[in-house]
Amino acid sequence: MIIKDVSLETVCGITSKIPDNPHPEVAFAGKSNVGKSSLINALMNRKALARTSSQPGKTQTINFYHINSAIYYVDLPGYGYAKASAAEKEKWGTMVEHYLHTSRKLKAVFLLIDIRHAPSANDKIMYDWIAHQGFSPIIIATKLDKIKRSQLQKNLKIIREGLGIKQETLIIPFSAETKQGREEIWELIDSFIEEAAD
């Protein structure tokens, strides 16, 4: 995928109406600080359009990035942020659920998991929840550059077992530093654009 044109088109808060976009959407979910903004910036070929922060829980809105006037990357609020109040967490959950439920253009949900750690209870809940909404989550194992190559298969197995995922579920190891995995994700996104055009 060659990125020609990127714009942050819509920002949805808790009371906002989900836009009825003209092009397909792919959504990105993951717990706070898993590297979601870094991934989205890498996929947009931009340094800092999605705001990255060392402070977790930064994304509290649903952000729609319009790419090449052909597809939307949808950045969902990070979950599992310990300092957020129960009421805030509930609001984010309701907002994300509403989006997954009502978007007519959503083609796929990418779930980001930190490759260094076994999936958390929140990761498992999110995985099951996305599946319950009728999507087959595509797993992106982030922070690939932080482990040794010899650890890769073992860590991927821990993610598979921790989420209880089917053998055919795709897991793409990704590094925001080296951009490994980006081409594979782009190819998938291109296939969703082609599907929508048929």
Short mmCIF file of C-alpha atoms in Angstrom, two decimals:
data_model
loop_
_atom_site.label_atom_id
_atom_site.label_comp_id
_atom_site.label_asym_id
_atom_site.label_seq_id
_atom_site.Cartn_x
_atom_site.Cartn_y
_atom_site.Cartn_z
CA MET A 1 0.00 0.00 0.00
CA ILE A 2 1.41 3.39 -1.00
CA ILE A 3 0.14 6.09 1.35
CA LYS A 4 -0.65 9.22 -0.64
CA ASP A 5 -3.15 11.01 1.52
CA VAL A 6 -4.04 10.89 5.21
CA SER A 7 -6.42 12.99 7.28
CA LEU A 8 -7.94 12.75 10.73
CA GLU A 9 -11.51 13.15 9.58
CA THR A 10 -13.76 12.45 12.58
CA VAL A 11 -13.25 12.32 16.34
CA CYS A 12 -16.12 10.67 18.24
CA GLY A 13 -16.65 11.21 21.93
CA ILE A 14 -19.08 9.44 24.21
CA THR A 15 -22.16 11.30 22.94
CA SER A 16 -21.10 11.59 19.28
CA LYS A 17 -22.95 9.93 16.45
CA ILE A 18 -20.89 7.26 14.65
CA PRO A 19 -20.24 8.58 11.11
CA ASP A 20 -21.74 6.78 8.13
CA ASN A 21 -18.51 6.66 6.14
CA PRO A 22 -18.39 6.06 2.38
CA HIS A 23 -15.40 3.68 2.51
CA PRO A 24 -14.53 0.47 4.41
CA GLU A 25 -13.14 0.70 7.94
CA VAL A 26 -10.57 -1.34 9.87
CA ALA A 27 -10.44 -0.83 13.63
CA PHE A 28 -7.51 -1.12 16.03
CA ALA A 29 -8.09 -2.20 19.63
CA GLY A 30 -5.62 -2.81 22.42
CA LYS A 31 -4.90 -2.05 26.01
CA SER A 32 -3.31 1.23 27.03
CA ASN A 33 0.40 1.47 26.13
CA VAL A 34 0.42 -1.58 23.84
CA GLY A 35 1.74 0.57 20.98
CA LYS A 36 -1.50 1.29 19.10
CA SER A 37 -0.66 4.87 18.13
CA SER A 38 2.84 3.80 17.03
CA LEU A 39 1.33 1.07 14.84
CA ILE A 40 -1.22 3.42 13.29
CA ASN A 41 1.49 6.03 12.59
CA ALA A 42 3.63 3.32 10.94
CA LEU A 43 0.69 2.20 8.79
CA MET A 44 -0.04 5.81 7.79
CA ASN A 45 3.66 6.40 7.09
CA ARG A 46 3.54 9.41 9.37
CA LYS A 47 5.66 10.23 12.39
CA ALA A 48 3.08 11.61 14.78
CA LEU A 49 -0.43 11.91 13.40
CA ALA A 50 -1.82 9.49 15.98
CA ARG A 51 -0.70 10.95 19.29
CA THR A 52 1.67 8.60 21.10
CA SER A 53 2.18 9.04 24.80
CA SER A 54 4.11 7.37 27.58
CA GLN A 55 1.05 8.17 29.68
CA PRO A 56 -1.47 5.34 29.18
CA GLY A 57 -5.12 6.00 28.49
CA LYS A 58 -4.43 8.91 26.14
CA THR A 59 -6.94 7.93 23.44
CA GLN A 60 -10.37 8.51 24.97
CA THR A 61 -12.20 9.05 21.70
CA ILE A 62 -12.75 7.00 18.54
CA ASN A 63 -10.57 8.57 15.85
CA PHE A 64 -11.29 8.00 12.14
CA TYR A 65 -8.29 8.47 9.82
CA HIS A 66 -9.17 8.62 6.11
CA ILE A 67 -6.44 6.96 4.03
CA ASN A 68 -6.00 7.52 0.26
CA SER A 69 -9.73 8.37 0.04
CA ALA A 70 -10.22 4.58 0.06
CA ILE A 71 -10.33 3.28 3.64
CA TYR A 72 -10.56 4.42 7.27
CA TYR A 73 -8.26 3.40 10.09
CA VAL A 74 -10.31 3.57 13.27
CA ASP A 75 -8.37 4.07 16.50
CA LEU A 76 -10.41 2.77 19.45
CA PRO A 77 -9.78 3.92 23.04
CA GLY A 78 -7.24 1.81 24.94
CA TYR A 79 -8.69 -0.41 27.62
CA GLY A 80 -7.45 -1.71 30.97
CA TYR A 81 -6.03 1.63 32.11
CA ALA A 82 -5.76 1.20 35.88
CA LYS A 83 -6.13 4.88 36.79
CA ALA A 84 -9.40 5.34 34.89
CA SER A 85 -12.46 5.32 37.12
CA ALA A 86 -15.04 2.55 36.81
CA ALA A 87 -17.49 5.08 35.35
CA GLU A 88 -14.96 6.17 32.70
CA LYS A 89 -14.19 2.56 31.78
CA GLU A 90 -17.89 1.85 31.43
CA LYS A 91 -18.34 4.86 29.14
CA TRP A 92 -15.44 3.77 26.91
CA GLY A 93 -16.83 0.23 26.81
CA THR A 94 -20.28 1.48 25.82
CA MET A 95 -18.76 3.74 23.14
CA VAL A 96 -16.67 0.93 21.60
CA GLU A 97 -19.56 -1.54 21.77
CA HIS A 98 -21.84 0.97 20.09
CA TYR A 99 -19.28 1.46 17.30
CA LEU A 100 -18.69 -2.28 16.72
CA HIS A 101 -22.42 -2.81 16.71
CA THR A 102 -23.51 0.04 14.44
CA SER A 103 -20.73 0.61 11.90
CA ARG A 104 -21.91 -0.68 8.55
CA LYS A 105 -18.47 -0.34 6.96
CA LEU A 106 -16.30 -2.14 9.51
CA LYS A 107 -14.43 -4.96 7.75
CA ALA A 108 -11.94 -6.14 10.39
CA VAL A 109 -10.75 -5.56 13.93
CA PHE A 110 -7.05 -5.77 14.72
CA LEU A 111 -6.37 -6.61 18.37
CA LEU A 112 -2.93 -5.59 19.61
CA ILE A 113 -1.17 -7.73 22.22
CA ASP A 114 2.29 -7.01 23.68
CA ILE A 115 4.44 -9.95 22.51
CA ARG A 116 6.54 -9.82 25.70
CA HIS A 117 3.68 -10.76 28.02
CA ALA A 118 0.94 -13.35 28.28
CA PRO A 119 -2.45 -11.81 27.39
CA SER A 120 -4.16 -10.15 30.35
CA ALA A 121 -7.70 -10.88 31.54
CA ASN A 122 -8.74 -7.64 29.78
CA ASP A 123 -7.14 -8.84 26.52
CA LYS A 124 -9.10 -12.09 26.73
CA ILE A 125 -12.35 -10.23 27.47
CA MET A 126 -11.72 -7.92 24.50
CA TYR A 127 -10.92 -10.84 22.19
CA ASP A 128 -14.08 -12.70 23.19
CA TRP A 129 -16.12 -9.54 22.93
CA ILE A 130 -14.93 -8.71 19.40
CA ALA A 131 -15.68 -12.30 18.37
CA HIS A 132 -19.11 -12.02 19.99
CA GLN A 133 -19.81 -8.97 17.79
CA GLY A 134 -19.30 -11.21 14.75
CA PHE A 135 -15.69 -10.38 13.83
CA SER A 136 -12.66 -12.67 13.72
CA PRO A 137 -10.02 -10.56 15.46
CA ILE A 138 -6.67 -10.36 13.68
CA ILE A 139 -3.93 -10.35 16.34
CA ILE A 140 -0.98 -7.98 16.03
CA ALA A 141 1.81 -8.95 18.43
CA THR A 142 3.51 -5.58 19.09
CA LYS A 143 6.99 -4.66 20.38
CA LEU A 144 8.63 -7.44 18.39
CA ASP A 145 12.02 -5.70 18.59
CA LYS A 146 11.97 -6.08 22.39
CA ILE A 147 12.37 -9.88 22.32
CA LYS A 148 15.07 -12.18 20.95
CA ARG A 149 14.32 -13.94 17.69
CA SER A 150 14.66 -17.29 19.50
CA GLN A 151 11.72 -16.32 21.78
CA LEU A 152 9.30 -15.56 18.94
CA GLN A 153 7.54 -18.93 18.49
CA LYS A 154 7.28 -19.54 22.23
CA ASN A 155 5.75 -16.09 22.83
CA LEU A 156 3.30 -16.48 19.93
CA LYS A 157 2.20 -19.82 21.42
CA ILE A 158 1.63 -18.12 24.81
CA ILE A 159 -0.58 -15.50 23.08
CA ARG A 160 -2.56 -18.22 21.23
CA GLU A 161 -3.10 -20.22 24.40
CA GLY A 162 -3.80 -17.16 26.57
CA LEU A 163 -6.53 -15.93 24.23
CA GLY A 164 -7.80 -19.42 23.46
CA ILE A 165 -7.77 -18.66 19.74
CA LYS A 166 -8.41 -20.92 16.79
CA GLN A 167 -5.46 -22.33 14.91
CA GLU A 168 -6.41 -20.40 11.73
CA THR A 169 -6.49 -17.04 13.55
CA LEU A 170 -3.83 -14.80 12.08
CA ILE A 171 -1.12 -13.40 14.37
CA ILE A 172 1.20 -10.81 12.82
CA PRO A 173 4.36 -9.95 14.80
CA PHE A 174 5.04 -6.21 14.46
CA SER A 175 7.75 -3.74 15.41
CA ALA A 176 7.20 0.02 15.26
CA GLU A 177 11.00 0.41 15.34
CA THR A 178 11.92 -1.80 12.38
CA LYS A 179 8.47 -1.74 10.67
CA GLN A 180 8.56 -5.54 10.45
CA GLY A 181 5.02 -6.80 9.85
CA ARG A 182 3.84 -3.58 8.21
CA GLU A 183 3.76 -4.94 4.65
CA GLU A 184 1.71 -7.93 5.79
CA ILE A 185 -0.84 -5.67 7.51
CA TRP A 186 -0.98 -3.38 4.46
CA GLU A 187 -1.66 -6.40 2.20
CA LEU A 188 -4.59 -7.39 4.40
CA ILE A 189 -5.95 -3.84 4.37
CA ASP A 190 -5.59 -3.73 0.56
CA SER A 191 -7.62 -6.94 0.34
CA PHE A 192 -10.46 -5.30 2.33
CA ILE A 193 -10.41 -2.32 -0.08
CA GLU A 194 -10.58 -4.69 -3.07
CA GLU A 195 -13.43 -6.69 -1.47
CA ALA A 196 -15.41 -3.52 -0.93
CA ALA A 197 -14.87 -2.47 -4.55
CA ASP A 198 -16.21 -5.77 -5.96
#
